[in-house]
PDB file of C-alpha atoms and ligand atoms in Angstrom:
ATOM      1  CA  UNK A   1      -7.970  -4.872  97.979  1.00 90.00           C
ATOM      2  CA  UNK A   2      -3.771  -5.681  98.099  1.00 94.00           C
ATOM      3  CA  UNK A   3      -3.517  -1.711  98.291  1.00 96.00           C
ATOM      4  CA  UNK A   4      -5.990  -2.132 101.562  1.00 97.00           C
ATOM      5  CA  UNK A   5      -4.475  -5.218 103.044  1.00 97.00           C
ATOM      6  CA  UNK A   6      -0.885  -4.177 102.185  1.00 98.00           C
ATOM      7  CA  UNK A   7      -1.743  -0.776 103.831  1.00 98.00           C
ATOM      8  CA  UNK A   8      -3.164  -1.773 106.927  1.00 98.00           C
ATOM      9  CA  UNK A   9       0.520  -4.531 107.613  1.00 98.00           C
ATOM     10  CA  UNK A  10       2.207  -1.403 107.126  1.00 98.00           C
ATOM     11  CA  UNK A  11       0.546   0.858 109.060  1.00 98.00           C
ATOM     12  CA  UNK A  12       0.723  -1.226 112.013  1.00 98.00           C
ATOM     13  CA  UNK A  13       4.475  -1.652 111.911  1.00 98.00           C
ATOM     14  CA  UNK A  14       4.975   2.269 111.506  1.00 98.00           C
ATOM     15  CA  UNK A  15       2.864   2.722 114.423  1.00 98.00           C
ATOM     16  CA  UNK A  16       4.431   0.537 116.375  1.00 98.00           C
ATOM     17  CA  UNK A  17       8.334   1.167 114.755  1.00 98.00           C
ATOM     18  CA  UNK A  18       7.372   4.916 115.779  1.00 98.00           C
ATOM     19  CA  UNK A  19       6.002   4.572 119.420  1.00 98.00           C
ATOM     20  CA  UNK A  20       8.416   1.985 120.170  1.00 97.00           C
ATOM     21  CA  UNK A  21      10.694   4.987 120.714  1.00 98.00           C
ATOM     22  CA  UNK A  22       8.571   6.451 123.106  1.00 98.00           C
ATOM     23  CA  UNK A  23       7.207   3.264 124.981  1.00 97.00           C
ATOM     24  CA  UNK A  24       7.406   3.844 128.706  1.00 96.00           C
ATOM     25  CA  UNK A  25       8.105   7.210 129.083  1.00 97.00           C
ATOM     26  CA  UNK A  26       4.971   9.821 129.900  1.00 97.00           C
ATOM     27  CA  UNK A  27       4.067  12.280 127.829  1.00 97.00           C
ATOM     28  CA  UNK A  28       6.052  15.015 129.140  1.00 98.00           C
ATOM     29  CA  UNK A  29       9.183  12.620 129.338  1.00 98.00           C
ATOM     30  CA  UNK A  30       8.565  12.354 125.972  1.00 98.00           C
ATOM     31  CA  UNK A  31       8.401  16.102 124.763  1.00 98.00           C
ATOM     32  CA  UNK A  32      11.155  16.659 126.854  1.00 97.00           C
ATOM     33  CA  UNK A  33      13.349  14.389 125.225  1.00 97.00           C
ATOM     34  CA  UNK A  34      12.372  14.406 121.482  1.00 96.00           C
ATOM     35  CA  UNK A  35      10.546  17.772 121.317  1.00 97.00           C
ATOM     36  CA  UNK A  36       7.308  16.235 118.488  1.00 97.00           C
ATOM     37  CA  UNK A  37       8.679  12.780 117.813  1.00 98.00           C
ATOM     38  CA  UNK A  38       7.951  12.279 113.834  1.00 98.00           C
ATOM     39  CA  UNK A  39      10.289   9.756 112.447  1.00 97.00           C
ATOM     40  CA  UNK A  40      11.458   6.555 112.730  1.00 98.00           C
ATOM     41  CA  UNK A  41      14.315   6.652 114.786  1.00 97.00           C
ATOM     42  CA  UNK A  42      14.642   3.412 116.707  1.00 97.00           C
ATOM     43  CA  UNK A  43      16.330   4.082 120.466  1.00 97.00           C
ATOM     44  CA  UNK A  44      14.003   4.010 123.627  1.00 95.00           C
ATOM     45  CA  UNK A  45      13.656   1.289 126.036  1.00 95.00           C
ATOM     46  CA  UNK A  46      14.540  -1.795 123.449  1.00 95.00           C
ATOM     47  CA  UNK A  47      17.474  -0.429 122.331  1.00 96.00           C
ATOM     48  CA  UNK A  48      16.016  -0.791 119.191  1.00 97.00           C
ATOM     49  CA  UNK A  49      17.481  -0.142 115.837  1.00 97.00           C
ATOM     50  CA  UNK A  50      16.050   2.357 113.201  1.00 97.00           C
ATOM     51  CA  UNK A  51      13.320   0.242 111.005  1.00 98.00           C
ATOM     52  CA  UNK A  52      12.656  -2.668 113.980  1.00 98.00           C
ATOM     53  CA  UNK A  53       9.423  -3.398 115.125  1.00 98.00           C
ATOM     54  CA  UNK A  54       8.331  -5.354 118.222  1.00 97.00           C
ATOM     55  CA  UNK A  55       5.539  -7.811 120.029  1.00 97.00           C
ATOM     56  CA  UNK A  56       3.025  -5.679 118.207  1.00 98.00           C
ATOM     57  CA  UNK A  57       4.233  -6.808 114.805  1.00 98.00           C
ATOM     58  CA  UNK A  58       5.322  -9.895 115.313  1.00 98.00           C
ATOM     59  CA  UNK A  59       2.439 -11.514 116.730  1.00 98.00           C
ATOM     60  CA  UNK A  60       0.182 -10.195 114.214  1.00 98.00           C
ATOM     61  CA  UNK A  61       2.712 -12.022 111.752  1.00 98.00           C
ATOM     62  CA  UNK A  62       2.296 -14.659 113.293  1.00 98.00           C
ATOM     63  CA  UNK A  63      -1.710 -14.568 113.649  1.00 98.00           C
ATOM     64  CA  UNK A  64      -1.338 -14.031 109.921  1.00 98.00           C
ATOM     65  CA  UNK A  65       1.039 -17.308 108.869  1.00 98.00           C
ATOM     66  CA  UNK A  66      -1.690 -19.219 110.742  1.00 98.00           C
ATOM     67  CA  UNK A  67      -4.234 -18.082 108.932  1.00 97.00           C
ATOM     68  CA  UNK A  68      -2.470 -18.560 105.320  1.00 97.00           C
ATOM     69  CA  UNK A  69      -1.128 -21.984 106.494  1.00 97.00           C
ATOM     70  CA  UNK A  70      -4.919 -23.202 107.662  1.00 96.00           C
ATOM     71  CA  UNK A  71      -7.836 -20.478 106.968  1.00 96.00           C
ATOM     72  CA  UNK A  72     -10.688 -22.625 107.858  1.00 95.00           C
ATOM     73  CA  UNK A  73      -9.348 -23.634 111.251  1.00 96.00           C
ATOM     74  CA  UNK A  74      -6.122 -21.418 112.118  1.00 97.00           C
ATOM     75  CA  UNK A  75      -5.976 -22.054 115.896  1.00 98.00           C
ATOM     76  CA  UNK A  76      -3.079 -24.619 116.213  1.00 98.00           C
ATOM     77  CA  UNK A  77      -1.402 -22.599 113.524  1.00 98.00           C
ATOM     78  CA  UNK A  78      -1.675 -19.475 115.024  1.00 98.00           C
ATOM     79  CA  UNK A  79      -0.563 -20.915 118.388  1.00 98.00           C
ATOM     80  CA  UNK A  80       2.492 -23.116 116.562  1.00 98.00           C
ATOM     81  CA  UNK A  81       3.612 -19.713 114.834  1.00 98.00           C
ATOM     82  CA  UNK A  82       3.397 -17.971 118.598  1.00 98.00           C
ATOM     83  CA  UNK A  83       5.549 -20.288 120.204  1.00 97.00           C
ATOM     84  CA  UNK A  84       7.997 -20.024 117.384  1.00 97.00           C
ATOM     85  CA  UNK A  85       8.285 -16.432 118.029  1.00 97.00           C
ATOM     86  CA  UNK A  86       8.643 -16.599 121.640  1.00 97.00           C
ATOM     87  CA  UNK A  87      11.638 -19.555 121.476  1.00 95.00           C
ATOM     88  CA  UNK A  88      13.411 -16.459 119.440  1.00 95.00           C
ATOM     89  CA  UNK A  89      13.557 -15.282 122.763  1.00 93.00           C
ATOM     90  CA  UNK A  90      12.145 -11.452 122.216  1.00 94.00           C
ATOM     91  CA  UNK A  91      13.206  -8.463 123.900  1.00 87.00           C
ATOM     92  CA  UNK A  92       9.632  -7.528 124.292  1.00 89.00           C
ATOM     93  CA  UNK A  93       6.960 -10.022 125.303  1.00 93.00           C
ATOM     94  CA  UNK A  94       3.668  -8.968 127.504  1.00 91.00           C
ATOM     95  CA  UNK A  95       2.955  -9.462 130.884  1.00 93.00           C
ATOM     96  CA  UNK A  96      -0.420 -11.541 129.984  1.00 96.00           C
ATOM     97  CA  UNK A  97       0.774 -13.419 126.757  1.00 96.00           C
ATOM     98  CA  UNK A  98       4.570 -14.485 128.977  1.00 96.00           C
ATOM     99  CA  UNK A  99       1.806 -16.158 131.522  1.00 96.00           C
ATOM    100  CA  UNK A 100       0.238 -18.251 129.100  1.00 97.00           C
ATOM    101  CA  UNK A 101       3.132 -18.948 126.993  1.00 97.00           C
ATOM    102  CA  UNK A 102       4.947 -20.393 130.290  1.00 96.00           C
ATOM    103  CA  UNK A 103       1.050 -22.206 131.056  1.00 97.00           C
ATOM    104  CA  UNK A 104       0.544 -23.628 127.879  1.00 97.00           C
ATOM    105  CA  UNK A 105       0.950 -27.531 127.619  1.00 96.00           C
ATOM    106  CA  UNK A 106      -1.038 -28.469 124.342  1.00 97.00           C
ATOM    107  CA  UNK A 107      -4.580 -26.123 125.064  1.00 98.00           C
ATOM    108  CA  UNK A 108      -4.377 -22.539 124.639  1.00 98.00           C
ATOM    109  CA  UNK A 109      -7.890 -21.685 126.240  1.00 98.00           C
ATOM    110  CA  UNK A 110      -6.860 -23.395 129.399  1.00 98.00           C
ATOM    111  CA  UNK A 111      -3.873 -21.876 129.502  1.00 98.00           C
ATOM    112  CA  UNK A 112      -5.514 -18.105 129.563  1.00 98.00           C
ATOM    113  CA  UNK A 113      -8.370 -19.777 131.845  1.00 98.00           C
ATOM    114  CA  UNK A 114      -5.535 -20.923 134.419  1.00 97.00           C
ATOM    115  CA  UNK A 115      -3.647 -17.604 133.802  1.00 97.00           C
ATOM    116  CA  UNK A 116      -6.440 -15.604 134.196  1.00 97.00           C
ATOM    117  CA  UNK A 117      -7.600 -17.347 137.406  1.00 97.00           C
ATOM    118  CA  UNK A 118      -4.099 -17.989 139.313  1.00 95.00           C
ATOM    119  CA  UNK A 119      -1.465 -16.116 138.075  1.00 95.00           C
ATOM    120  CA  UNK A 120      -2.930 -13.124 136.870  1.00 94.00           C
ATOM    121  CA  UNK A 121      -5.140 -11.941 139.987  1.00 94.00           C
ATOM    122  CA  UNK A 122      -8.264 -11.876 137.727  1.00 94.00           C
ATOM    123  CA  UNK A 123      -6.995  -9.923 134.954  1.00 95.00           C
ATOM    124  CA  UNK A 124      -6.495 -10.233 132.097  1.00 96.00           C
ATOM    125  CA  UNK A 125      -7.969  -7.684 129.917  1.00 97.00           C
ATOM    126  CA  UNK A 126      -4.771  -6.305 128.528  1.00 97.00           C
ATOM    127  CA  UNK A 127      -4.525  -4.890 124.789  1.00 98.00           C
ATOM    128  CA  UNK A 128      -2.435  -8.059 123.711  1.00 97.00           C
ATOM    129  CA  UNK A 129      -4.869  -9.674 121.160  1.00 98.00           C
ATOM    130  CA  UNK A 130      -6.113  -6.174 120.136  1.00 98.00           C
ATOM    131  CA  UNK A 131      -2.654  -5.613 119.070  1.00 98.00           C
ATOM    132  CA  UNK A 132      -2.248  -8.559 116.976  1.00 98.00           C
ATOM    133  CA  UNK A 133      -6.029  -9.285 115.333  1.00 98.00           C
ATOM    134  CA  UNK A 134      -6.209  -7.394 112.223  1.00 98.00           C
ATOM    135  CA  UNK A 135      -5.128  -9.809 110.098  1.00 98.00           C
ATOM    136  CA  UNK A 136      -8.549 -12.051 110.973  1.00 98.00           C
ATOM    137  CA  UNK A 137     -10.245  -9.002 109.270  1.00 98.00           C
ATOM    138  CA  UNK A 138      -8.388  -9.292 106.436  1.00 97.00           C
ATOM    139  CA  UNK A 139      -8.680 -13.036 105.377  1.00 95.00           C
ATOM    140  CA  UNK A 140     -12.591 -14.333 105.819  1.00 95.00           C
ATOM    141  CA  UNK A 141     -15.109 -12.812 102.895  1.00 94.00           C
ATOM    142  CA  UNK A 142     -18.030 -14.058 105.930  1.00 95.00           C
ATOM    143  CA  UNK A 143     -18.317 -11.309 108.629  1.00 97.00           C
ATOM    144  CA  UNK A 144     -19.258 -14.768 110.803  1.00 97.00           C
ATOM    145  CA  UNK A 145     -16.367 -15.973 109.872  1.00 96.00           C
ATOM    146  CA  UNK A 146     -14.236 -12.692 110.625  1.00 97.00           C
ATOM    147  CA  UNK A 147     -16.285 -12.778 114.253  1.00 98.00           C
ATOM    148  CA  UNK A 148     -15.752 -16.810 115.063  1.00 98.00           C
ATOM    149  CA  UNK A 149     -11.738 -16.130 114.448  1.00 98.00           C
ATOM    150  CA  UNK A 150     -11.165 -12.685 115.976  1.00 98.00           C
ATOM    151  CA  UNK A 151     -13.217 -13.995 119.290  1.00 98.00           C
ATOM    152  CA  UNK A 152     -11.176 -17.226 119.275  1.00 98.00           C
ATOM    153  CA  UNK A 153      -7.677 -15.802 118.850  1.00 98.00           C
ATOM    154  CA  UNK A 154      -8.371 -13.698 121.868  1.00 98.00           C
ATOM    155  CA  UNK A 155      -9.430 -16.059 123.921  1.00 98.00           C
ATOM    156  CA  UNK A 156      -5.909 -18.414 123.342  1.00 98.00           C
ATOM    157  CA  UNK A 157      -4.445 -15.600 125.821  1.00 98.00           C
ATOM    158  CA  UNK A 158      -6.725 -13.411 127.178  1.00 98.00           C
ATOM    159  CA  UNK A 159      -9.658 -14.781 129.545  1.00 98.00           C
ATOM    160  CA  UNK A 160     -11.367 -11.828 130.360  1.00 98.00           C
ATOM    161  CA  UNK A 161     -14.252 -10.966 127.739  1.00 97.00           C
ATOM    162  CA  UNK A 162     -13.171  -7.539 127.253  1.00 98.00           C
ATOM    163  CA  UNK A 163     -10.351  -8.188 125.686  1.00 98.00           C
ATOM    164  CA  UNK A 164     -12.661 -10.596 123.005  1.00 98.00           C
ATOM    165  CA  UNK A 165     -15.322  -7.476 122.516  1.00 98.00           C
ATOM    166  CA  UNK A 166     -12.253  -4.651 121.761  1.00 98.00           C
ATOM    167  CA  UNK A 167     -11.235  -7.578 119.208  1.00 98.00           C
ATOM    168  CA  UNK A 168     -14.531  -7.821 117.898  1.00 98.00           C
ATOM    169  CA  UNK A 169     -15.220  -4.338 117.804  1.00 98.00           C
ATOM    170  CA  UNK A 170     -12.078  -3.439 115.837  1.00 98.00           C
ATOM    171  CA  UNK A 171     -12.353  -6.217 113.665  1.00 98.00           C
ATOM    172  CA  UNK A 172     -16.004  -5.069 112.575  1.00 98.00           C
ATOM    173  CA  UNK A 173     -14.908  -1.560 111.857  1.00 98.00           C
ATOM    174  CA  UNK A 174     -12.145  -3.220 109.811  1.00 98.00           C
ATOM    175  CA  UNK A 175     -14.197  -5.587 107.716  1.00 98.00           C
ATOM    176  CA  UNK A 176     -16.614  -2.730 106.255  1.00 98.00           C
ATOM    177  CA  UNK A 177     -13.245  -0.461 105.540  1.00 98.00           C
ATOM    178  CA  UNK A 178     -11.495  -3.563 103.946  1.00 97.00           C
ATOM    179  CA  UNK A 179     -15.062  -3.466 101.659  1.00 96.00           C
ATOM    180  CA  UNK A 180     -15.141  -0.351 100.911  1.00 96.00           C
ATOM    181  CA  UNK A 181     -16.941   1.728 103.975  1.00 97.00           C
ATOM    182  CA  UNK A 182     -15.523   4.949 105.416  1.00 98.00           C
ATOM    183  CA  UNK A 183     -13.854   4.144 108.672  1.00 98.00           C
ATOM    184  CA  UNK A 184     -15.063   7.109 110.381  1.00 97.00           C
ATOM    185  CA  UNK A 185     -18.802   5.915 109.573  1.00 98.00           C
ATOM    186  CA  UNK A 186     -17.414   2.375 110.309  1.00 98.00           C
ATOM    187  CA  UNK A 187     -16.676   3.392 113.799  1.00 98.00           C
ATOM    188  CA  UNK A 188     -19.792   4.953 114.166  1.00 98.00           C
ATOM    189  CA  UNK A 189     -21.844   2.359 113.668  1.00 98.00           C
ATOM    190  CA  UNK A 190     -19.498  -0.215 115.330  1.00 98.00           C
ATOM    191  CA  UNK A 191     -19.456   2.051 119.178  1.00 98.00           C
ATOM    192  CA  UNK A 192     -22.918   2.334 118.985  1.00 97.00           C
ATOM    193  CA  UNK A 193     -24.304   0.444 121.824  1.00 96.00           C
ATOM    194  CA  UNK A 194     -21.114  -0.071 123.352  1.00 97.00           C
ATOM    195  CA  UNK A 195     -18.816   0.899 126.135  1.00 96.00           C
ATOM    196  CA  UNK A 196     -16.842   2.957 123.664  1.00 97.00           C
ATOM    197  CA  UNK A 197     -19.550   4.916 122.780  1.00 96.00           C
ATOM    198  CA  UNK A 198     -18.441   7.961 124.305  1.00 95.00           C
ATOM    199  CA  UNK A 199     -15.456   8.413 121.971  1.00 95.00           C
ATOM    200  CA  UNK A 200     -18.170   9.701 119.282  1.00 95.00           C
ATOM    201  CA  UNK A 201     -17.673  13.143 121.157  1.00 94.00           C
ATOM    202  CA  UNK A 202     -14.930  13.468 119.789  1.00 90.00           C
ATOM    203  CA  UNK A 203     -12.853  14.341 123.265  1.00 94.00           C
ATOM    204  CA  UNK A 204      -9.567  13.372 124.370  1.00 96.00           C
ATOM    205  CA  UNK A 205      -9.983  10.393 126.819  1.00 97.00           C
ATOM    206  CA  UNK A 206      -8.982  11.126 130.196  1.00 96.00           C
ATOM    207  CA  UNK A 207      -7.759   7.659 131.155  1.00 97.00           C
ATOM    208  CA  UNK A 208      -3.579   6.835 130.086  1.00 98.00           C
ATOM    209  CA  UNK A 209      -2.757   5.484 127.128  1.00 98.00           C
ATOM    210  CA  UNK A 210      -1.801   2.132 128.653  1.00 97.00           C
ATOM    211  CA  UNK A 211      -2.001  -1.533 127.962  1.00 97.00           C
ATOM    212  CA  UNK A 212      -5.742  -2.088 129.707  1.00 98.00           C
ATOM    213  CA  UNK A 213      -7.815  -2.687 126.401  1.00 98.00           C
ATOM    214  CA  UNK A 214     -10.548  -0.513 127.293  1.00 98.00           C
ATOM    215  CA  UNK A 215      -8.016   2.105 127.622  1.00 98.00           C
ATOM    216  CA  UNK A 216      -6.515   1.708 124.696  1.00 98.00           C
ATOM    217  CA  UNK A 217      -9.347   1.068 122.364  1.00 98.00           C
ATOM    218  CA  UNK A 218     -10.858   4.692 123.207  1.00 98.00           C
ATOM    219  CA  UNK A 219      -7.209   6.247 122.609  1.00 98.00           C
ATOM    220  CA  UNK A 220      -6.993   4.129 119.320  1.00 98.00           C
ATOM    221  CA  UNK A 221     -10.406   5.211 118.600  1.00 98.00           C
ATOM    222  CA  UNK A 222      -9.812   8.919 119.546  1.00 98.00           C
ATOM    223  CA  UNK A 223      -6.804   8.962 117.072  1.00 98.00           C
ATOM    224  CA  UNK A 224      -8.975   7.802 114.409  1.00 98.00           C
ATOM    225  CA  UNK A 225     -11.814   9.845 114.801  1.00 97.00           C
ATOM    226  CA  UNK A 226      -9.803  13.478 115.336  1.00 96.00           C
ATOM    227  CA  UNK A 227      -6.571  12.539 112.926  1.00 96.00           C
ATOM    228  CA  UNK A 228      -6.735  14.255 108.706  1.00 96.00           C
ATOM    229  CA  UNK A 229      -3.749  12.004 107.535  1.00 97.00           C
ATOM    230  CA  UNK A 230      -2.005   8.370 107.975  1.00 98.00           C
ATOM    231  CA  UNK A 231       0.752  10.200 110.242  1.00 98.00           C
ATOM    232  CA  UNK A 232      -1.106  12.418 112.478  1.00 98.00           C
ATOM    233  CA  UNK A 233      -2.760   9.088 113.799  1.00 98.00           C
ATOM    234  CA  UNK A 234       0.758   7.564 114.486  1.00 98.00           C
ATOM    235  CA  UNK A 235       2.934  10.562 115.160  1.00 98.00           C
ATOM    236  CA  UNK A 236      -0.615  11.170 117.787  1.00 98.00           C
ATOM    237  CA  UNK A 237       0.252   8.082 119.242  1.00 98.00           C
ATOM    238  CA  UNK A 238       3.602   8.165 119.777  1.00 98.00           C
ATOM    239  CA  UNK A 239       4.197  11.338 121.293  1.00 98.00           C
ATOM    240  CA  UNK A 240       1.694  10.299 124.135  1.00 98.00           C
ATOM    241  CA  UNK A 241       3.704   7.808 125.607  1.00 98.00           C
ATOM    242  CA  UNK A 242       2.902   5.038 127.855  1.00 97.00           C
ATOM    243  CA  UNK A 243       2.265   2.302 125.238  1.00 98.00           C
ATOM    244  CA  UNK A 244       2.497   3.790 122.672  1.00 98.00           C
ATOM    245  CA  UNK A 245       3.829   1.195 120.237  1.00 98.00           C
ATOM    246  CA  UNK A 246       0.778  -1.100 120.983  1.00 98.00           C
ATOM    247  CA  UNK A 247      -1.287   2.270 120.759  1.00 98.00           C
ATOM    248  CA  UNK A 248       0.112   3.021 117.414  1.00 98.00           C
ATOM    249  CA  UNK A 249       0.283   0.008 115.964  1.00 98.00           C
ATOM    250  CA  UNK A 250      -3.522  -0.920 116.767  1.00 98.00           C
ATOM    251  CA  UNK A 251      -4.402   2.815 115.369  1.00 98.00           C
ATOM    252  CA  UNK A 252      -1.949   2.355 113.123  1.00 98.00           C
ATOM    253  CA  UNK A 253      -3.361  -0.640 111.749  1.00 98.00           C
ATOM    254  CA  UNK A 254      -7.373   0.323 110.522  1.00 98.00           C
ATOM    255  CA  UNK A 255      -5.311   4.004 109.198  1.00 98.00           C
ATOM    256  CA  UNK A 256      -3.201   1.975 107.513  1.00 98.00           C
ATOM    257  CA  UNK A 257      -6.098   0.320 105.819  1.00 98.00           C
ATOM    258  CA  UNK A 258      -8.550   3.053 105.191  1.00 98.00           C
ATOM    259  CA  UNK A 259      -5.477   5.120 103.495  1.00 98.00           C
ATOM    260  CA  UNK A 260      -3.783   2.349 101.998  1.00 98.00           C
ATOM    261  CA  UNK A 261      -0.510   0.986 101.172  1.00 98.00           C
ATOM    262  CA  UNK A 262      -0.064   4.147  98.658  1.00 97.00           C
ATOM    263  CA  UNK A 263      -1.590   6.751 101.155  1.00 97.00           C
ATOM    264  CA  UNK A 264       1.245   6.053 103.637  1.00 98.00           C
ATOM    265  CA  UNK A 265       4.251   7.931 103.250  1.00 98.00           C
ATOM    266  CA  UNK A 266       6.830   6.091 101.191  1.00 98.00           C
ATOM    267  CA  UNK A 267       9.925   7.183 103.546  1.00 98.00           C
ATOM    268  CA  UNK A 268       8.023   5.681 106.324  1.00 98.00           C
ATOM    269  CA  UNK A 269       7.182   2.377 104.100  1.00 98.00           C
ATOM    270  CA  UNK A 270      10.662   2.375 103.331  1.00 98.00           C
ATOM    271  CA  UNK A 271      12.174   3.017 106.944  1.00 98.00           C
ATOM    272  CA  UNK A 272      10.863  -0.515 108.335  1.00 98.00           C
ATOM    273  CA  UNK A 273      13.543  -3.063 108.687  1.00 98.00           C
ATOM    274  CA  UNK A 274      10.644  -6.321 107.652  1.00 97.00           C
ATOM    275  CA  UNK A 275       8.962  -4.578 104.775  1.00 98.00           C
ATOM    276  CA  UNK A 276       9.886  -7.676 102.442  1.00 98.00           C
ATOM    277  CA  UNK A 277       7.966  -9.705 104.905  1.00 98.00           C
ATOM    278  CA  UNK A 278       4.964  -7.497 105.145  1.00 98.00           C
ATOM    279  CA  UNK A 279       4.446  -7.562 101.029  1.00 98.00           C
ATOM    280  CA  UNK A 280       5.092 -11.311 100.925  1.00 97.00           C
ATOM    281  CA  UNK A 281       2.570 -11.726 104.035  1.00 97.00           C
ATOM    282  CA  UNK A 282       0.165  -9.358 102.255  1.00 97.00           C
ATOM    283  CA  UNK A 283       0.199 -11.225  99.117  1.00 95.00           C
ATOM    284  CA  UNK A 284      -0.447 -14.542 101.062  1.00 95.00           C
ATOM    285  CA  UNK A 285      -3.463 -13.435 102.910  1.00 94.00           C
ATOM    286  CA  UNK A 286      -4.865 -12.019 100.121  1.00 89.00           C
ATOM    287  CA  UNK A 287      -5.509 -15.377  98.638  1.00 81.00           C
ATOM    288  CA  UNK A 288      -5.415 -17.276 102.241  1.00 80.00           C
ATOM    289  CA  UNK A 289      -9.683 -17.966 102.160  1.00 69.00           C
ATOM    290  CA  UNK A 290     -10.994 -17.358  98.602  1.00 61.00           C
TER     291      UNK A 290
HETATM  292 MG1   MG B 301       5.341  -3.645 121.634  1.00 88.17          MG
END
């Protein structure tokens, strides 16, 4: 289970380490300047160093240190740890999630209501709680309880439902790998049904790679279903551009945990700047809801 959870921290910080290089830029910008992109190597539009991470990561810290420090009722936790992260002032922050954070004056689901209705023209289904709700999957041994969280922690930012059902969805396909199922059967059974359904074809999707959840869930999905190893998934995602960090990281994320911590590359495991954090953090959320 620790070689699951463990896996699935780190694979979403290589994914998003590894596309962070190549956020922004298309995919021919991309070939262009790095040929295949396969290795950490920082750079891109954050400046960032070799190792760092970004929003991706952090948040889904931060979803995680609200679960350890309350598991039956993580809300206020989850939003305290937030808040904490954003007064770091980070280079990085969403267009959705800045919205809220600016909105928010003691009631997160107000806040995204408000966003969602004034300030964001009536959307609001961006990938930003996709990118940071695995952790929900990893903590509750009730599937209910894995459903009531995920759907919750969406809604503190994002208003628009799909934003909620990608959550849900990924969280599902999550919970059976955590227990044991093979993800691609996981995913299989989770699309059925669904507007994702299509991505059982096995096709590249035709829509960008960009930070509209229902775009990004059938990329993330696509990577999934088509990829052999841990880094074709990632490597896949970041040398497609657009956002490719969130991309990766979400992919990233259910690779990381149907390989595991010791199916990932060790170099890679090695290369990120937090990995002390994302062992400790592991550890912790084993144990967070026994
Ligand atoms: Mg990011």
């Amino acid at each position: 289970m620790l070689d699951r959870i463990k896996g699935a921290l780190f694979g979403l910080a290589i994914g998003d380490a590894l596309g962070g290089t190549t956020e922004f830029l298309s995919k021919e910008e991309v070939k262009e300047k790095y040929g295949r992109l396969t290795e950490i190597v920082g750079g891109g539009v954050w400046k960032l160093e070799k190792g760092e991470t970004t929003d991706d990561t952090a948040m889904t810290l931060a979803v995680a240190k609200g679960i350890i420090k309350n598991p039956d009722d993580p809300i206020s936790a989850i939003g305290e740890y937030f808040l904490e992260w954003y007064q770091s002032n980070p280079k990085d922050i969403g267009n959705i999630i800045r919205t809220v954070f600016e909105l928010y004056d003691g009631d997160w689901f107000a806040a995204a209501k408000l966003a969602h209705e004034k300030y964001l023209g009536g959307l609001s289904a961006g990938n930003g709680t996709l990118m940071r709700c695995l952790p929900v999957a990893l903590s509750y041994k009730s599937l209910t309880k894995v459903e009531e969280i995920t759907e919750r922690q969406s809604e503190m930012t994002h208003y628009d439902n799909k934003a909620a059902e990608a959550c849900l969805i990924y969280n599902r396909i999550a919970y059976k790998v955590l227990n044991g199922g093979d993800l691609s059967e996981a995913i299989a059974q989770e699309v059925k049904g669904t507007i994702y359904e299509t991505v059982l074809e096995g096709k590249k999707p035709t829509c960008l790679p960009d930070g509209y959840v229902v775009h990004t869930m059938q990329w993330v999905l696509y990577w999934l279903m088509s990829s052999e190893t841990f880094l074709d998934v990632v490597v896949g995602a970041a040398n497609e551009g657009e956002d490719s960090d969130t991309v990766g990281a979400i992919a990233g994320g259910l690779a990381g945990l149907a390989f595991g911590y010791e199916g990932i590359p060790k170099e890679y495991r090695e290369a990120l700047l937090e990995k002390d954090t994302l062992v400790e953090i592991s550890n912790q959320l084993q144990f967070a809801s026994l």
